Structures are given as structure tokens and as C-alpha cells.
mmCIF file of C-alpha atoms in Angstrom:
data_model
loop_
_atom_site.group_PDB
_atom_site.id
_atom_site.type_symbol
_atom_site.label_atom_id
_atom_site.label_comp_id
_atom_site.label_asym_id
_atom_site.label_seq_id
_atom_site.Cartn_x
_atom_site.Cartn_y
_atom_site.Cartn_z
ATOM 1 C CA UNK E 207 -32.018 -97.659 -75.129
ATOM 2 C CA UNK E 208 -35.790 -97.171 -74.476
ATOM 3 C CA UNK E 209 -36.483 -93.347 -73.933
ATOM 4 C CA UNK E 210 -39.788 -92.070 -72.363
ATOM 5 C CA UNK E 211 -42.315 -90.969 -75.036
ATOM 6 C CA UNK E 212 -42.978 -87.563 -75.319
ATOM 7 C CA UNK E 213 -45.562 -85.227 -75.537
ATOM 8 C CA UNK E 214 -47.891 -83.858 -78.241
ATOM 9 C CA UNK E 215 -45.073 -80.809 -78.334
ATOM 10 C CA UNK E 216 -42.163 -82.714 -77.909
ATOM 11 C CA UNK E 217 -41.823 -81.944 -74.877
ATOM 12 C CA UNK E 218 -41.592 -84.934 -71.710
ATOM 13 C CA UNK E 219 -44.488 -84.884 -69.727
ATOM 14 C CA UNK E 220 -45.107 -83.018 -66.431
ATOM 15 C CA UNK E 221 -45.313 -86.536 -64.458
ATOM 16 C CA UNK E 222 -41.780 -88.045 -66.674
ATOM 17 C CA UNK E 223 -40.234 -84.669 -65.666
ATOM 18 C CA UNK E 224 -41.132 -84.841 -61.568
ATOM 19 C CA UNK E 225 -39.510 -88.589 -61.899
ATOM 20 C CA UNK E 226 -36.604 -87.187 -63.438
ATOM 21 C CA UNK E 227 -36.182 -84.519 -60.831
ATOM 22 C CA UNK E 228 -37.084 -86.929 -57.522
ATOM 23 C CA UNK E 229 -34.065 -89.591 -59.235
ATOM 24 C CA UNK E 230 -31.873 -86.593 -59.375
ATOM 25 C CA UNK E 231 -32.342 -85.147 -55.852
ATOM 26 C CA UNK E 232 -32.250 -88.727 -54.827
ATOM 27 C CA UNK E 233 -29.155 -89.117 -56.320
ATOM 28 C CA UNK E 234 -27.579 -86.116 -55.197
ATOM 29 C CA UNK E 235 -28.465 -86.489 -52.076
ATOM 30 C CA UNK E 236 -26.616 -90.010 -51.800
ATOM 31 C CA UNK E 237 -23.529 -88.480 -53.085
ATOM 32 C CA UNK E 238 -23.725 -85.759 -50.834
ATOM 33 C CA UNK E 239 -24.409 -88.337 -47.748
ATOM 34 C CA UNK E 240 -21.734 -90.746 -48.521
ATOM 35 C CA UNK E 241 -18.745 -88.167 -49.522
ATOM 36 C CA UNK E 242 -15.225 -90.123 -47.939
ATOM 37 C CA UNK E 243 -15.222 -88.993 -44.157
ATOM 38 C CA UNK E 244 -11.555 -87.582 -43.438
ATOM 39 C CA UNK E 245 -12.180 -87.239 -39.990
ATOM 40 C CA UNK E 246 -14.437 -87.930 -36.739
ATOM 41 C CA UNK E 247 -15.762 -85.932 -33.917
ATOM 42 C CA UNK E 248 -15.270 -87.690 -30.433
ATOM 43 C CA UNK E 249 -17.679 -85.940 -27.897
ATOM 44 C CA UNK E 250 -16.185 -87.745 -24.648
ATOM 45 C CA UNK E 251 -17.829 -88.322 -21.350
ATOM 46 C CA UNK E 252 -19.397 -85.069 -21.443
ATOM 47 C CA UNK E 253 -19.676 -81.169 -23.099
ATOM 48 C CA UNK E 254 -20.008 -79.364 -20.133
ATOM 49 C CA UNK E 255 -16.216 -77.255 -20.420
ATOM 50 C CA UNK E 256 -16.353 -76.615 -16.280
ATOM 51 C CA UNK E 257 -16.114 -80.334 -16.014
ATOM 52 C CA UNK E 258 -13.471 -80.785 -18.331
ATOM 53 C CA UNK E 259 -10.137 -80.193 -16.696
ATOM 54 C CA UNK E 260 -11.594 -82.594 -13.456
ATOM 55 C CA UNK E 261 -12.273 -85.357 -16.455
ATOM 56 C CA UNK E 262 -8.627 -84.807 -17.887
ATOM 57 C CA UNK E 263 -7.007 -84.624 -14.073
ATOM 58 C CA UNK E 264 -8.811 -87.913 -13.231
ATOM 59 C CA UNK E 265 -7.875 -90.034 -16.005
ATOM 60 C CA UNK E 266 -4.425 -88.404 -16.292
ATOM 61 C CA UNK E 267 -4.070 -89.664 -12.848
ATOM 62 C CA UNK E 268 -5.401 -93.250 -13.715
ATOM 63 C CA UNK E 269 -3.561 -93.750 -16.921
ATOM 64 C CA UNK E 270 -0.346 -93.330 -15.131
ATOM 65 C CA UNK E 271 -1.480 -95.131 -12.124
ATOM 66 C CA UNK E 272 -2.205 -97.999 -14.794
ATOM 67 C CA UNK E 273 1.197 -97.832 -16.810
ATOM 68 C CA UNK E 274 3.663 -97.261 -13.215
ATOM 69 C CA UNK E 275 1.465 -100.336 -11.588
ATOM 70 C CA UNK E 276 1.965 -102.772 -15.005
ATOM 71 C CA UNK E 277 5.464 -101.550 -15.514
ATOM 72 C CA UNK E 278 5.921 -102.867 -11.490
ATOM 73 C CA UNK E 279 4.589 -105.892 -12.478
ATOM 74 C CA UNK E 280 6.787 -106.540 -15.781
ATOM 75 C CA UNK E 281 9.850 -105.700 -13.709
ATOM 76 C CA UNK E 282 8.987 -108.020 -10.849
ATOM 77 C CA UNK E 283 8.611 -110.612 -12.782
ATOM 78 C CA UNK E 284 10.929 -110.053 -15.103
ATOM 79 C CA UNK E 285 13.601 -109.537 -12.251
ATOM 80 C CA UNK E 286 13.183 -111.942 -10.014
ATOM 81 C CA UNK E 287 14.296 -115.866 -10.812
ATOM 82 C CA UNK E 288 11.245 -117.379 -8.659
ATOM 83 C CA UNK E 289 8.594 -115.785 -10.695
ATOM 84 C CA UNK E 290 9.690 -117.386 -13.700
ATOM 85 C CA UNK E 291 6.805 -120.064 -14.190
ATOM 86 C CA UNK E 292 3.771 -120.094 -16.285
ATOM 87 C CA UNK E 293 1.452 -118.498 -14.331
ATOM 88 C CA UNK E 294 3.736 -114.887 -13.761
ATOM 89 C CA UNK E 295 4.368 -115.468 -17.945
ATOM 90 C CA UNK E 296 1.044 -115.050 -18.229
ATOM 91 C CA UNK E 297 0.735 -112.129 -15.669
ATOM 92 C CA UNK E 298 3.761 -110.425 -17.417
ATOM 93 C CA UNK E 299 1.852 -110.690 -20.589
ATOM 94 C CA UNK E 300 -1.579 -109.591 -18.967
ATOM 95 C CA UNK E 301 0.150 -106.680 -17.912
ATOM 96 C CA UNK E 302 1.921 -105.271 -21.017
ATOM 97 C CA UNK E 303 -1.677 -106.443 -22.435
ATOM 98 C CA UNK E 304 -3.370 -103.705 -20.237
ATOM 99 C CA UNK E 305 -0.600 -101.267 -21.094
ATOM 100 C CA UNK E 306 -1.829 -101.403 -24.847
ATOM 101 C CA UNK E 307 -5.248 -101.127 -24.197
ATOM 102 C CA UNK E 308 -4.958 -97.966 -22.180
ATOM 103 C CA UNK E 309 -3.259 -96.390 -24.215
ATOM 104 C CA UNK E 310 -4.533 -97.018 -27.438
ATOM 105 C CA UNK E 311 -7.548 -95.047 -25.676
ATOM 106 C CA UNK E 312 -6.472 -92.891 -22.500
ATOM 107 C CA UNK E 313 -3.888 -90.697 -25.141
ATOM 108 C CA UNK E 314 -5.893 -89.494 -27.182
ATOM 109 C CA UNK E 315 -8.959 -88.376 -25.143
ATOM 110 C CA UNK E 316 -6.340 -86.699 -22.715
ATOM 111 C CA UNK E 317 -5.013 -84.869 -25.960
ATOM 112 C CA UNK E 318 -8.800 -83.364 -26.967
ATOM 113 C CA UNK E 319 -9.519 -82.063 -23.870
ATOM 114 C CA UNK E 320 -5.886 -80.244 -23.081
ATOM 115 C CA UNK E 321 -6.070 -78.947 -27.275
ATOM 116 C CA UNK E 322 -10.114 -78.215 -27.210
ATOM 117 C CA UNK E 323 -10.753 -80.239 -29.949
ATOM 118 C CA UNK E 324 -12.982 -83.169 -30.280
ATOM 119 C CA UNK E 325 -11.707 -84.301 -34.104
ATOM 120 C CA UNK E 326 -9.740 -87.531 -34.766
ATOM 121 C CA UNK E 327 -8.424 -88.525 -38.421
ATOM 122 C CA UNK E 328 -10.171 -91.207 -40.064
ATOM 123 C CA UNK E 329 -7.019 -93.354 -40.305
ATOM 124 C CA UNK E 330 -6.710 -92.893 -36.595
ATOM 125 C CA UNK E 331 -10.357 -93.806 -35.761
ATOM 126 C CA UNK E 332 -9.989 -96.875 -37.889
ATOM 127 C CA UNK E 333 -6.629 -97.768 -36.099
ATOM 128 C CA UNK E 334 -8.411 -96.633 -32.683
ATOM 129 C CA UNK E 335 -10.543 -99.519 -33.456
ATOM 130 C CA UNK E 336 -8.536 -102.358 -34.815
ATOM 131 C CA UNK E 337 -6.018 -101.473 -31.373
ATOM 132 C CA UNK E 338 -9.132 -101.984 -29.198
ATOM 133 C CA UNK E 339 -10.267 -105.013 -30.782
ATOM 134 C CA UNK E 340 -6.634 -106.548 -30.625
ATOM 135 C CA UNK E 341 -5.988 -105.870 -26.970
ATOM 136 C CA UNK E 342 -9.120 -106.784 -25.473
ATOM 137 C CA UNK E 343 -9.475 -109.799 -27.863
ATOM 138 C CA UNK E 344 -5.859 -110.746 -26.207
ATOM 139 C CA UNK E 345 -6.977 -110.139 -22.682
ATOM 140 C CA UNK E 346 -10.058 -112.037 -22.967
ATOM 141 C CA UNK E 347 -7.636 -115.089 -23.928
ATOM 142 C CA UNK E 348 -4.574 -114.577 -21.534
ATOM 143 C CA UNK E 349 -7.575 -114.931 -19.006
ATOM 144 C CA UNK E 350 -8.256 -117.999 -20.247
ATOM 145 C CA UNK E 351 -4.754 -119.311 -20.677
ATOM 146 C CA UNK E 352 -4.626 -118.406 -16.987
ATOM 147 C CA UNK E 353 -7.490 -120.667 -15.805
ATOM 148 C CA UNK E 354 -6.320 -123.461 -17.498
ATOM 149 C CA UNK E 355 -2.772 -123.018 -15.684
ATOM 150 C CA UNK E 356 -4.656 -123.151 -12.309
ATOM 151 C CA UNK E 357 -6.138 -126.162 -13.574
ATOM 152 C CA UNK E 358 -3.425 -127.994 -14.212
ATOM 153 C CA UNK E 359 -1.705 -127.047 -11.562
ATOM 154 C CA UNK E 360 -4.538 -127.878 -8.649
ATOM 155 C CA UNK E 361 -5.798 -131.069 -10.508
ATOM 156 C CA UNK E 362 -2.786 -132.625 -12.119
ATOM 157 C CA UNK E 363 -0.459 -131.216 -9.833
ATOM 158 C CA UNK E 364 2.298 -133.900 -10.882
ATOM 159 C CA UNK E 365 2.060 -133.269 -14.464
ATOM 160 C CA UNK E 366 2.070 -129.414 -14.479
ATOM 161 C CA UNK E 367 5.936 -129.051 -15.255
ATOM 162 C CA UNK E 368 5.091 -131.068 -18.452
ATOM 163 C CA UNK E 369 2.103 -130.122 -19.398
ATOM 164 C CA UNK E 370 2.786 -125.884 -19.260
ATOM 165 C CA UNK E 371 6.033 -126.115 -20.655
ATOM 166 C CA UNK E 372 7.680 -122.916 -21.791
ATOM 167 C CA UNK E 373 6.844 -124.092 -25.356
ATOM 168 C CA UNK E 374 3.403 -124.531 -24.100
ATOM 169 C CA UNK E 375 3.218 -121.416 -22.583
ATOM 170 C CA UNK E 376 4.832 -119.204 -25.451
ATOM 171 C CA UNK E 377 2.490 -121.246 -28.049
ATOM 172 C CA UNK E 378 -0.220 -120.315 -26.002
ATOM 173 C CA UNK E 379 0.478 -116.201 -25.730
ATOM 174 C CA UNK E 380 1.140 -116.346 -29.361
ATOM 175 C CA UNK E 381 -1.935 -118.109 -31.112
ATOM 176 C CA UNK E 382 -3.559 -115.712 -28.679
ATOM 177 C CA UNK E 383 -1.897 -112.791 -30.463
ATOM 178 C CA UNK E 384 -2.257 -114.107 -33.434
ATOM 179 C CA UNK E 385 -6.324 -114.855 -33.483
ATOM 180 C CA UNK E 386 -6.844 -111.242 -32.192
ATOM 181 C CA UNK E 387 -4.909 -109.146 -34.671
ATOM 182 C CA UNK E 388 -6.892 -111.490 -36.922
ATOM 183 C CA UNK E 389 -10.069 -110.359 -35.712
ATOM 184 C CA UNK E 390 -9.052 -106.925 -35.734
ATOM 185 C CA UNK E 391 -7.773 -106.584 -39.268
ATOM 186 C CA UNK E 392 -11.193 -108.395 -40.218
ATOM 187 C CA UNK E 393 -13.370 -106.027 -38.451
ATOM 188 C CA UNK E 394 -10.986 -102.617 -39.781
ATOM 189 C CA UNK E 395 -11.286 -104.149 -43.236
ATOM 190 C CA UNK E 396 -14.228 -104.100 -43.357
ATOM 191 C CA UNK E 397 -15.127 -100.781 -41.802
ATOM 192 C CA UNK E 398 -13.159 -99.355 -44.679
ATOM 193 C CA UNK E 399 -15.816 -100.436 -47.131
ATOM 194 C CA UNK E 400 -18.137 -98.438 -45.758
ATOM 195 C CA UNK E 401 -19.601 -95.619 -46.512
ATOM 196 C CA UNK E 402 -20.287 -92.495 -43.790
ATOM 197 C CA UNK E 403 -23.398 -89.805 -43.585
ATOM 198 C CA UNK E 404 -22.438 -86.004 -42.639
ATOM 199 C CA UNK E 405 -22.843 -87.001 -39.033
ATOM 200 C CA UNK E 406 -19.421 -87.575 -37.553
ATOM 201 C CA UNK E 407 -20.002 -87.211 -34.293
ATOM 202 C CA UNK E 408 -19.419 -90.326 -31.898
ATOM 203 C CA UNK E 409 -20.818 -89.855 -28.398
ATOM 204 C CA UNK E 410 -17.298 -91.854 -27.257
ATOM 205 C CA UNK E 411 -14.228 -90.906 -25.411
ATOM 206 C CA UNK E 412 -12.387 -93.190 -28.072
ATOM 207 C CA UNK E 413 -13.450 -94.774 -31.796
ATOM 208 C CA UNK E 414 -15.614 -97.935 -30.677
ATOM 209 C CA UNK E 415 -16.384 -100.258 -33.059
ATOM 210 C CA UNK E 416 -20.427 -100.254 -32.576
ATOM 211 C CA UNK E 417 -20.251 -96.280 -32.603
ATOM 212 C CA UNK E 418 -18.562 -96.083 -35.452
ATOM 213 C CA UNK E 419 -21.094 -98.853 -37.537
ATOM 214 C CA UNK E 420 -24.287 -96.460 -36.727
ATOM 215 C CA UNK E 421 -22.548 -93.718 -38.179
ATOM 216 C CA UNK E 422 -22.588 -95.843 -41.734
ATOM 217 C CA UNK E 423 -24.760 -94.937 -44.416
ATOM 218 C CA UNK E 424 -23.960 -98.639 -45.897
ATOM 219 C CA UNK E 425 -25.619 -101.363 -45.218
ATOM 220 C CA UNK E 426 -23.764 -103.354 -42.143
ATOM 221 C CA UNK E 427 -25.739 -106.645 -41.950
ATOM 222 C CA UNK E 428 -22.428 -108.530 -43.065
ATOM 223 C CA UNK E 429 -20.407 -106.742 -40.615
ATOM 224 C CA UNK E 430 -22.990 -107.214 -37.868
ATOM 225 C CA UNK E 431 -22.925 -110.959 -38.397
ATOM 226 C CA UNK E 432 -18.980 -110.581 -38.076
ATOM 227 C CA UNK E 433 -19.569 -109.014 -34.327
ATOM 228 C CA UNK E 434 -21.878 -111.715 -33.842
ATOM 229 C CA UNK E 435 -19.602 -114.548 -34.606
ATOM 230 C CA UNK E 436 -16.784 -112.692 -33.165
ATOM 231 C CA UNK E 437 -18.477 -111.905 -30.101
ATOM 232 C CA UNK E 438 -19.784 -116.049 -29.379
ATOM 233 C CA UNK E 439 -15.409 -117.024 -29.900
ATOM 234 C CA UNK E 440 -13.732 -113.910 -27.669
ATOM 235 C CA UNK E 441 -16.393 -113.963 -24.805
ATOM 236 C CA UNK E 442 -18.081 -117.283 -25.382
ATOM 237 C CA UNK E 443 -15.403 -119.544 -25.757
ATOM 238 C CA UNK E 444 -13.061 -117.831 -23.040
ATOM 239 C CA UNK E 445 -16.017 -118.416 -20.512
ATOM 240 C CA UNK E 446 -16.964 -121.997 -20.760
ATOM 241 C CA UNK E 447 -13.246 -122.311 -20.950
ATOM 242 C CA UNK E 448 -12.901 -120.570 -17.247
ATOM 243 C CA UNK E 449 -16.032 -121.891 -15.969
ATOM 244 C CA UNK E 450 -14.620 -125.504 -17.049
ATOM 245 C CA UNK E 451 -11.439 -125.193 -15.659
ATOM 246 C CA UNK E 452 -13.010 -123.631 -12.523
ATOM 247 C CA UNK E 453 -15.739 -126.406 -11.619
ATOM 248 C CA UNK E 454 -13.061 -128.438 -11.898
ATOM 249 C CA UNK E 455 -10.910 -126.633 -9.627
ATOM 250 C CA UNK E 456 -13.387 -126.430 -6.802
ATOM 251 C CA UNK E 457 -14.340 -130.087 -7.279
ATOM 252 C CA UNK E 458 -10.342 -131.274 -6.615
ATOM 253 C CA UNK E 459 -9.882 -128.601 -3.597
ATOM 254 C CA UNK E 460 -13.274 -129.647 -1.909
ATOM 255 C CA UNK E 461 -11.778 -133.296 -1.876
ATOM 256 C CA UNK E 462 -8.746 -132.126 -0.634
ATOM 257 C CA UNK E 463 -8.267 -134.144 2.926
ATOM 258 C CA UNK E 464 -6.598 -130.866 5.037
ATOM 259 C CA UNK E 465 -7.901 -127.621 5.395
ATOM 260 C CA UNK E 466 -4.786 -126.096 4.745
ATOM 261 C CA UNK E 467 -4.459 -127.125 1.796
ATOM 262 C CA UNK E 468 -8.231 -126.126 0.441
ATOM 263 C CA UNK E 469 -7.256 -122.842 1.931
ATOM 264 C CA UNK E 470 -4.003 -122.926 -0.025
ATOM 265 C CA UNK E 471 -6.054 -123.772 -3.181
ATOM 266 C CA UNK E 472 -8.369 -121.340 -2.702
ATOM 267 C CA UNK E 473 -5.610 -118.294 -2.278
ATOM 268 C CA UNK E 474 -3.527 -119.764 -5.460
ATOM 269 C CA UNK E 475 -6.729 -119.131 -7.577
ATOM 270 C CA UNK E 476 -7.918 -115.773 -5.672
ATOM 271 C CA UNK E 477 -6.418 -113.127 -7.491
ATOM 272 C CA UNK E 478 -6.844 -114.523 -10.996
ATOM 273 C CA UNK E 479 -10.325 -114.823 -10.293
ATOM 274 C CA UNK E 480 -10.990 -111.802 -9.109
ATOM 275 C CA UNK E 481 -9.648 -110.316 -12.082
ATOM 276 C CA UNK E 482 -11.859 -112.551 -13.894
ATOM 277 C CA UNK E 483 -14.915 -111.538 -12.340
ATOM 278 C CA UNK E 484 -13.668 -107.492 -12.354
ATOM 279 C CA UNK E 485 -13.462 -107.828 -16.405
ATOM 280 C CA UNK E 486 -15.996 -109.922 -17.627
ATOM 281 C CA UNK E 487 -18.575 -107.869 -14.607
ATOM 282 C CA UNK E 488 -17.815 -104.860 -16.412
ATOM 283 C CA UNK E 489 -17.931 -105.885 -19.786
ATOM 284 C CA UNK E 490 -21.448 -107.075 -18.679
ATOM 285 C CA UNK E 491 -22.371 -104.073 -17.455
ATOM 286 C CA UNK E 492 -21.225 -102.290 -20.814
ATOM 287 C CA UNK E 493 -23.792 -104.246 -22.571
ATOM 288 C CA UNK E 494 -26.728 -104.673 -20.382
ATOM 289 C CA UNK E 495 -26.265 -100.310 -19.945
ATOM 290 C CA UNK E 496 -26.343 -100.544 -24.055
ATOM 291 C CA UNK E 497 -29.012 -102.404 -24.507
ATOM 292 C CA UNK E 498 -31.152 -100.972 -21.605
ATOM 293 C CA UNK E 499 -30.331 -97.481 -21.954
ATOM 294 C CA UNK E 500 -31.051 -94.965 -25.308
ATOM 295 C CA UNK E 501 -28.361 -92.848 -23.672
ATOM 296 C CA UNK E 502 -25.064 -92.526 -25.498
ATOM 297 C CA UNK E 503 -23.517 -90.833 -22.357
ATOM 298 C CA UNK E 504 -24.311 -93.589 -19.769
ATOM 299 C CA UNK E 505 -22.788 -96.170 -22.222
ATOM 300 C CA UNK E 506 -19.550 -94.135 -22.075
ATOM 301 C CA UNK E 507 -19.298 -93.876 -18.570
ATOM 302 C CA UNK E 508 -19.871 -97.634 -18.641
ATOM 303 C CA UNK E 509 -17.352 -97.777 -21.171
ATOM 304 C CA UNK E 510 -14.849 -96.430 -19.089
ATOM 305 C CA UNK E 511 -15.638 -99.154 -16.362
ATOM 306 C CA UNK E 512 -14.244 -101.872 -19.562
ATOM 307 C CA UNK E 513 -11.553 -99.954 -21.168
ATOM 308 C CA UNK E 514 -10.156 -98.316 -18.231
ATOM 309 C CA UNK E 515 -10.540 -99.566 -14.529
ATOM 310 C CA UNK E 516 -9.975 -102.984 -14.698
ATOM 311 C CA UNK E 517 -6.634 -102.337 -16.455
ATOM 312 C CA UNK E 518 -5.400 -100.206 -13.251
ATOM 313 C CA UNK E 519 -7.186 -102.301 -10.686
ATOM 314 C CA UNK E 520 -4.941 -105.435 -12.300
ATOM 315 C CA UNK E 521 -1.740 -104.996 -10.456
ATOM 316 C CA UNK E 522 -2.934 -103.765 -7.219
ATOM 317 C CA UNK E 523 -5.081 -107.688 -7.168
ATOM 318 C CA UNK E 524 -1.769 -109.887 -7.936
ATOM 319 C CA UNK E 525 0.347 -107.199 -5.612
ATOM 320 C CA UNK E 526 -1.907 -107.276 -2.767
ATOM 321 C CA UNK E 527 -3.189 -111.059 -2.835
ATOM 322 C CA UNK E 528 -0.322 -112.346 -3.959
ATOM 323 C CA UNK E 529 2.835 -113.004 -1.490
ATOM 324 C CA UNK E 530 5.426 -114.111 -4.162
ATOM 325 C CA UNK E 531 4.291 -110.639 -5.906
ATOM 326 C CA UNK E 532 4.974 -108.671 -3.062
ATOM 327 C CA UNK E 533 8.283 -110.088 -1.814
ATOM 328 C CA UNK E 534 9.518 -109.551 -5.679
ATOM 329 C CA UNK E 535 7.981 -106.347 -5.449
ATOM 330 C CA UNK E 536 10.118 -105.220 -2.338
ATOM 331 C CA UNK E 537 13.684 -106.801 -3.784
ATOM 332 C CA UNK E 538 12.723 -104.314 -6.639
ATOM 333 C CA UNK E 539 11.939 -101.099 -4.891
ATOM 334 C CA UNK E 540 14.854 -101.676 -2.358
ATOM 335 C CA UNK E 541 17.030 -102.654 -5.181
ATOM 336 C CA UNK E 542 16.138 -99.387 -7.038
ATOM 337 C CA UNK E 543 16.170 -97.583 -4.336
ATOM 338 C CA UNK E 544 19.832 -98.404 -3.145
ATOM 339 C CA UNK E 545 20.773 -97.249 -6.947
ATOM 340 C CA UNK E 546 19.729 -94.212 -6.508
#
């Protein structure tokens, strides 16, 4: 092994020594940087403690507005014999969908405000962000499942009981499940190869995944390509799939001979697109307030807008603008309430 020479006393030079000392601070310095995180610091919507307990009052009051609203929903449908077609399957799953993905965030935030403290485990951060992935990676397709169910049933109206079978249906929902626990593993996987600096602190109400990545002190160019790719199949292919199905929609009601029956058309597709526009709008507006803004707070309120709202504004859309909904939501209430 090659050894620098030394000097005329033995000694290493003054320079050899200084290069010695730099790769030593340099090397304790990594070590210190990259020690294994055990646990995160979520700083929420906002530090100011007056405005805590209105924060914790009004998503308290959300998250159960969200759950009791879903839960409706699931027993409707689940209930009543004349909901039991495709496009209330896909509903029912859409709604235990949004049950998941509130509370894989809603819990824990409520939690660290009522205790005062802002720290979350690092196996819970990491499982934070597989849960988000999973859910919204689901929603994303159940919304596309859904389109193509309109489709069918506006444009091939005579082949629809073949075509969304209940094997069609359930194959559907599950290869749906299936590709976004895939992504999600993929994405946790890798997170737990990296490596984290002393700062911990997420300027997040939950663990998000893009957060969490600028907190690294590895290098994430493999990972980013991963969000990249990931990003073009859950919110590329999901949109030209509902824009498809949806050109095609308005082309076969336009043609349609009676009013009546455009207007029909039009109220069958209604509340799924209005769900369609409420998620994908916000999701927008999450990114265009990332990439516009260098403030970490205003893309947490704009988080919220994702992660939270549309998953309580869900139920009221099908309950309100859908009759079938609200006549199986009235047998339910009157049934319960004749139990009681």
C-alpha cells in the first residue's frame, strides 16, 4: 500500500497532514449526517399554538363527517337489492377507498395536536407513506373503472350486462388493488435505502412521499425517476382513460333523437364526473401550488384540498345527485330508525 513520503524528520508534511485532517472531518461529518433516523418531526398546517385547537376541531369534525357519510354509502348499497350493479360496486369500493385514505392521515395529525407533539416513528412515516400511495393510487383507478362503466352503459347499452359482469367488475377492483400496493411497496422500499441528514422536520400534516425524499442525504435520482414513471401510469393513464370514455359519451348522447333521454344521459354521468373533476382539480392544484410556490405551508394547505376534502365531499355528490342513492338512503335511516 503506497504511503505518503515523509519529511526530512520523519515527520508527514504540513500540506499531507491538512489532507488528512479535511478527509477526516469530511468523513465524520458524513457519519454524523447520515446516522439511522428513528423518528420524524411533522410540523402540520401551522405553529401558531392559539390556532391549534380550531385546526384539531375542524378536521375532527371533517374526518367523521367523511367516515359517517362513506359508512352511509357502504350500507346503502350494501342493503338495498337495486343498487347491486356495477356502477354502486364501484361506489361501494370508492367509498371504503376514501375511508383508508383519511385515515391513514386525519389520525395521526389529530393525535399531535391533542398530545403536543409533532414526532412520528420512522416505521410509521414509512408506512404513512406506502398507505398514501396505496389509497390514492386505488382511487385514481376506481375513477377510471367508473368511466368506463358509463361508457358501456350509454354507448353499448345492449351489451352492458355482458360486458361488466360481476367477474368483470371484481377483476377490475382487484388488479386495481393489486397495481397500487405494488407501487407502494416499490416506492417504501426504496425509501428505506436511504439515508437521512439531522433535519427531521417535514413541513406536513402527514409523511408525504416528496417531503420525505428532500430530507435524504442519498442520492434520489433513481427514486425520482420511479415518481416519474409512476406518476405518467396513476394520473396519466387514468385520464386519457376518462377523457376517452367521456368524448365518447358525449358523442352517443348528442345523437340521441329525444331530449329526455340526452338529459337522462347527462344526469347518469353527473355525479361521477363531478367527482372526477373535484379530485383530479385538486390534485392539480397540489402541484401547480408546489411548483409555483417556495412555501412549504401553502403546499400543505393545498395538501389538505387532495388528501382530505374530496374524500368527504364524495358521498354528499352520489347522495344528492343521485335518486337511486337517496331512496336507498331513506329505506336505511327509516329502517334504523324503527330499530331503535
Amino acid at each position: 500500500m503506497l504511503t505518503p513520503d515523509r519529511g526530512p524528520s520523519g515527520s508527514f508534511p504540513e500540506d499531507t497532514l491538512s489532507v488528512f485532517s479535511f478527509q477526516s472531518d469530511q468523513a465524520h461529518m458524513e457519519a454524523r449526517n447520515q446516522t439511522p433516523v428513528l423518528e420524524f418531526l411533522l410540523l402540520g398546517l401551522t405553529e401558531d399554538p392559539e390556532l391549534q385547537p380550531l385546526i384539531f376541531s375542524l378536521f375532527l369534525s371533517v374526518y367523521l363527517v367523511t367516515i359517517l357519510g362513506n359508512l352511509l354509502i357502504i350500507l346503502a348499497v350494501s342493503s338495498d337489492c337495486h343498487l347491486h350493479t356495477p356502477m354502486y360496486f364501484f361506489l361501494f369500493s370508492l367509498s371504503l377507498t376514501d375511508i383508508c385514505l383519511s385515515t391513514s392521515t386525519v389520525p395521526k395529525m389529530l393525535v399531535n395536536i391533542h398530545a403536543e407533539d409533532q414526532r412520528i416513528s420512522y416505521p410509521a412515516c414509512i408506512t404513512q407513506v406506502c398507505s398514501v400511495l396505496v389509497f390514492s393510487g386505488l382511487e385514481t383507478c376506481l375513477l377510471s373503472a367508473m368511466a368506463y362503466d358509463r361508457y358501456v352503459a350509454i354507448c353499448h347499452p345492449l351489451r352492458y350486462a355482458v360486458i361488466m359482469s360481476t367477474r368483470m367488475c371484481v377483476s377490475l377492483t382487484l388488479f386495481s388493488l393489486a397495481v397500487s400496493i405494488l407501487n407502494g411497496l416499490i416506492h417504501s422500499m426504496l425509501v428505506l435505502r436511504l439515508s437521512f441528514c439531522t433535519e427531521i422536520r417535514i413541513p406536513q400534516f402527514f409523511c408525504e412521499l416528496a417531503q420525505v425524499l428532500r430530507l435524504s442525504c442519498s442520492d434520489t435520482l433513481v427514486h425520482n425517476i420511479v415518481i416519474y414513471v409512476s406518476t405518467c401510469i396513476f394520473a396519466g393513464v387514468p385520464v386519457l382513460g376518462i377523457l376517452f370514455s367521456y368524448i365518447h359519451i358525449v358523442s352517443s348522447i348528442l345523437r340521441m333523437p329525444s331530449s329526455e333521454r340526452m338529459h337522462k344521459g347527462f344526469s347518469t354521468c353527473g355525479s361521477h364526473l363531478s367527482i372526477v373533476i373535484l379530485f383530479y382539480g385538486t390534485g392539480l392544484g397540489v402541484y401547480i401550488s408546489s411548483a409555483v410556490t417556495d412555501s412549504p405551508r401553502k403546499t400543505a394547505v393545498a395538501s389538505v384540498m387532495y388528501c382530505v376534502v374530496p374524500q368527504m365531499l364524495n358521498p354528499f355528490i352520489y347522495s344528492l345527485r343521485n335518486r337511486d342513492m337517496k331512496e336507498a338512503l331513506r329505506k336505511l335511516l327509516c329502517r334504523r330508525a324503527s330499530l331503535l
